[in-house]
Tab-separated table of C-alpha atoms in Angstrom:
chain	number	residue	atom	x	y	z
A	2	MET	CA	0.180	0.126	0.021
A	3	GLN	CA	1.640	3.535	-0.976
A	4	LEU	CA	0.722	6.209	1.841
A	5	VAL	CA	1.679	10.134	0.614
A	6	VAL	CA	4.297	10.762	3.605
A	7	ALA	CA	5.557	14.466	2.595
A	8	ARG	CA	5.438	17.054	-0.093
A	9	VAL	CA	8.653	18.906	-1.310
A	10	GLY	CA	8.688	22.733	-0.668
A	11	ARG	CA	11.634	25.521	-1.771
A	12	ALA	CA	14.833	24.382	-2.476
A	13	HIS	CA	17.168	25.435	0.420
A	14	GLY	CA	20.435	26.694	-0.094
A	15	ILE	CA	22.600	25.758	-3.765
A	16	LYS	CA	23.603	21.941	-2.889
A	17	GLY	CA	20.318	20.539	-3.616
A	18	GLU	CA	18.603	20.462	-0.299
A	19	VAL	CA	14.531	21.120	0.018
A	20	THR	CA	12.683	21.739	3.042
A	21	VAL	CA	9.750	19.190	3.106
A	22	GLU	CA	6.083	19.520	4.674
A	23	VAL	CA	5.639	16.018	6.762
A	24	ARG	CA	2.343	14.307	6.366
A	25	THR	CA	3.632	11.244	8.508
A	26	ASP	CA	3.788	10.636	12.172
A	27	GLU	CA	6.855	8.762	11.785
A	28	PRO	CA	9.295	10.817	9.853
A	29	GLU	CA	12.394	9.319	11.265
A	30	LEU	CA	11.094	5.853	9.962
A	31	ARG	CA	10.042	7.234	6.563
A	32	LEU	CA	12.192	10.105	5.694
A	33	ALA	CA	15.231	8.427	6.865
A	34	PRO	CA	18.574	8.487	4.984
A	35	GLY	CA	18.621	5.364	2.201
A	36	ALA	CA	14.511	5.640	1.723
A	37	VAL	CA	13.329	4.873	-1.692
A	38	LEU	CA	10.294	7.053	-2.378
A	39	ALA	CA	7.877	7.000	-5.442
A	40	THR	CA	7.037	10.002	-6.141
A	41	ASP	CA	3.460	12.522	-7.102
A	42	PRO	CA	4.238	12.752	-10.861
A	43	ALA	CA	6.030	9.627	-11.071
A	44	SER	CA	8.162	11.526	-13.809
A	45	ALA	CA	10.368	12.981	-10.638
A	46	GLY	CA	10.976	10.071	-9.011
A	47	PRO	CA	11.702	7.346	-7.459
A	48	LEU	CA	13.897	9.408	-5.099
A	49	THR	CA	16.230	8.131	-2.363
A	50	ILE	CA	17.109	10.193	0.638
A	51	ALA	CA	20.915	11.259	0.893
A	52	THR	CA	20.889	13.351	4.007
A	53	GLY	CA	18.321	14.728	6.564
A	54	ARG	CA	18.518	17.416	8.782
A	55	VAL	CA	16.528	19.876	10.804
A	56	HIS	CA	16.831	23.332	10.229
A	57	SER	CA	14.791	26.357	12.107
A	58	GLY	CA	12.052	23.647	12.719
A	59	ARG	CA	11.921	22.282	9.502
A	60	LEU	CA	13.175	19.223	8.337
A	61	LEU	CA	15.481	19.767	5.201
A	62	LEU	CA	16.264	16.315	2.707
A	63	ARG	CA	18.689	15.934	0.162
A	64	PHE	CA	17.995	13.026	-2.931
A	65	GLU	CA	21.078	11.363	-4.632
A	66	GLY	CA	21.569	12.947	-7.580
A	67	VAL	CA	20.078	16.371	-7.145
A	68	THR	CA	23.182	18.596	-6.038
A	69	GLU	CA	22.359	21.986	-6.812
A	70	ARG	CA	19.654	24.605	-5.864
A	71	ASN	CA	17.886	23.986	-9.701
A	72	GLY	CA	17.532	20.435	-9.480
A	73	ALA	CA	15.908	21.059	-6.433
A	74	GLU	CA	13.818	23.615	-6.919
A	75	ALA	CA	12.411	21.203	-9.883
A	76	LEU	CA	10.970	18.738	-7.451
A	77	ARG	CA	8.957	21.817	-5.398
A	78	ASN	CA	5.202	20.279	-5.126
A	79	THR	CA	6.324	16.760	-5.321
A	80	LEU	CA	4.231	14.095	-3.076
A	81	LEU	CA	6.846	11.603	-1.679
A	82	ILE	CA	4.953	8.285	-1.290
A	83	ALA	CA	6.317	5.573	0.746
A	84	ASP	CA	5.295	1.921	0.393
A	85	VAL	CA	3.707	0.104	3.872
A	86	ASP	CA	2.661	-2.874	4.114
A	87	PRO	CA	-1.012	-2.909	5.327
A	88	GLU	CA	-0.846	-5.113	8.289
A	89	GLU	CA	1.118	-2.800	9.992
A	90	LEU	CA	-0.054	-0.126	12.199
A	91	PRO	CA	0.758	2.475	13.831
A	92	GLU	CA	3.255	2.428	17.467
A	93	GLU	CA	0.455	4.744	19.774
A	94	GLU	CA	-2.375	2.845	20.821
A	95	ASP	CA	-4.879	5.888	19.620
A	96	GLU	CA	-3.336	6.384	16.321
A	97	TYR	CA	-4.404	5.524	12.982
A	98	TYR	CA	-3.223	5.524	9.217
A	99	ASP	CA	-5.669	7.302	6.672
A	100	HIS	CA	-6.415	4.173	4.977
A	101	GLN	CA	-7.579	2.323	8.290
A	102	LEU	CA	-10.213	4.931	8.288
A	103	MET	CA	-11.203	5.416	4.891
A	104	ASP	CA	-14.740	3.753	4.539
A	105	LEU	CA	-15.415	3.625	8.258
A	106	ASP	CA	-19.567	4.174	9.264
A	107	VAL	CA	-19.839	7.172	10.916
A	108	VAL	CA	-22.796	7.146	13.581
A	109	THR	CA	-23.186	9.408	16.888
A	110	VAL	CA	-23.428	8.423	20.362
A	111	ASP	CA	-26.688	7.463	20.322
A	112	GLY	CA	-26.391	4.966	17.191
A	113	THR	CA	-27.709	7.933	14.830
A	114	GLU	CA	-26.066	6.949	11.083
A	115	VAL	CA	-24.336	9.984	9.761
A	116	GLY	CA	-22.288	8.499	6.596
A	117	ARG	CA	-19.347	7.454	5.714
A	118	ILE	CA	-16.100	8.564	5.543
A	119	THR	CA	-14.530	9.194	1.869
A	120	GLU	CA	-11.596	11.608	2.524
A	121	ILE	CA	-9.315	12.821	5.544
A	122	SER	CA	-7.388	16.635	5.343
A	123	HIS	CA	-4.554	17.288	6.995
A	124	LEU	CA	-4.830	20.842	7.879
A	125	PRO	CA	-1.859	22.119	10.294
A	126	SER	CA	-4.455	22.850	13.625
A	127	GLN	CA	-6.260	19.461	13.467
A	128	ASP	CA	-7.115	16.614	11.281
A	129	LEU	CA	-10.751	16.413	9.449
A	130	PHE	CA	-13.211	13.850	8.304
A	131	ILE	CA	-14.763	14.259	5.519
A	132	VAL	CA	-17.756	12.026	5.729
A	133	GLU	CA	-20.382	11.876	2.797
A	134	ARG	CA	-23.631	11.664	4.214
A	135	PRO	CA	-26.818	9.390	2.688
A	136	ASP	CA	-28.390	12.525	1.073
A	137	GLY	CA	-25.172	12.918	-1.003
A	138	SER	CA	-23.806	15.944	0.788
A	139	GLU	CA	-20.604	16.290	3.028
A	140	VAL	CA	-19.980	16.951	6.435
A	141	MET	CA	-16.650	18.277	7.941
A	142	ILE	CA	-16.040	16.437	11.261
A	143	PRO	CA	-12.603	17.312	13.126
A	144	PHE	CA	-10.706	14.802	13.874
A	145	VAL	CA	-10.096	15.442	17.867
A	146	SER	CA	-10.914	13.224	20.980
A	147	GLU	CA	-13.709	15.517	22.313
A	148	ILE	CA	-16.155	15.200	18.745
A	149	VAL	CA	-14.224	11.419	17.967
A	150	THR	CA	-15.096	8.963	21.479
A	151	GLU	CA	-14.234	5.898	19.525
A	152	ILE	CA	-12.887	4.106	16.321
A	153	ASP	CA	-13.945	0.885	16.190
A	154	LEU	CA	-11.472	-0.945	13.344
A	155	GLU	CA	-13.377	-4.416	13.645
A	156	GLU	CA	-17.138	-2.964	13.533
A	157	GLN	CA	-15.652	-0.669	10.845
A	158	ARG	CA	-17.246	2.316	12.323
A	159	ALA	CA	-16.356	6.123	14.273
A	160	VAL	CA	-18.448	6.836	16.899
A	161	ILE	CA	-18.822	10.920	17.398
A	162	ASP	CA	-20.593	13.334	19.948
A	163	PRO	CA	-20.613	16.319	18.078
A	164	PRO	CA	-21.716	19.676	19.859
A	165	PRO	CA	-25.011	21.039	18.404
A	166	GLY	CA	-25.162	22.412	14.781
A	167	LEU	CA	-21.910	20.467	13.540
A	168	ILE	CA	-23.576	18.163	11.368
A	169	ASP	CA	-27.828	19.159	11.909
A	170	ASP	CA	-26.997	22.522	11.071
A	171	GLN	CA	-30.814	22.248	9.142
A	172	ALA	CA	-32.507	20.645	12.058
A	173	ALA	CA	-30.539	23.887	13.822
A	174	ARG	CA	-31.852	26.563	11.468
A	175	ASP	CA	-35.451	24.436	11.522
A	176	GLU	CA	-35.334	25.090	15.512
A	177	VAL	CA	-34.530	28.147	15.727
A	178	ALA	CA	-37.148	29.087	13.274
A	179	ASP	CA	-39.819	27.429	14.660
A	180	GLU	CA	-39.188	29.169	17.901
A	181	HIS	CA	-39.223	32.574	15.919
A	182	SER	CA	-42.635	31.959	14.531
A	183	ALA	CA	-44.327	30.523	17.839
A	184	SER	CA	-42.667	34.027	19.772
A	185	SER	CA	-44.390	35.668	17.079
A	186	ARG	CA	-48.026	34.088	17.331
A	187	ASP	CA	-47.293	34.559	21.291
A	188	GLU	CA	-46.902	38.279	20.555
A	189	ALA	CA	-50.139	38.713	18.693
């Protein structure tokens, strides 16, 4: 199975180093010197990591055969893809690979069906589940422990305890409209 582990950023210096946007919880394993990574676009790779170091809080990589700035700049926005055994699990108990979460059924704590996870969006502040509802619409669920209370891989479901308005925004608008019309009738 292939997983995106990083995206190449700007060239750094004149010797072929690049900044990378890390997209794995295990950079020391996936982005170590000697690792061979597929790329998207495929024409840019495969790339073998020659060196890696942290500079000012950013990971810098240099790839074999890329020894100057122009070569490094040509790799900008390239996705780095690692081959991962589908049976491999993250080290921490409450960590999951994207492929484990895709297509899970999403239900509320009271058992109400919400939909199915179709995408996971990795944002700087948090990850989001993109959930397709039975009617075809989508809802975004923050992947935080306060909202996603349980991931059950055996049952293939994610249990959520959403705050008011997160998934039932139409019902919330209807409730406000009902309250408004009731108070208008009371005034008349």
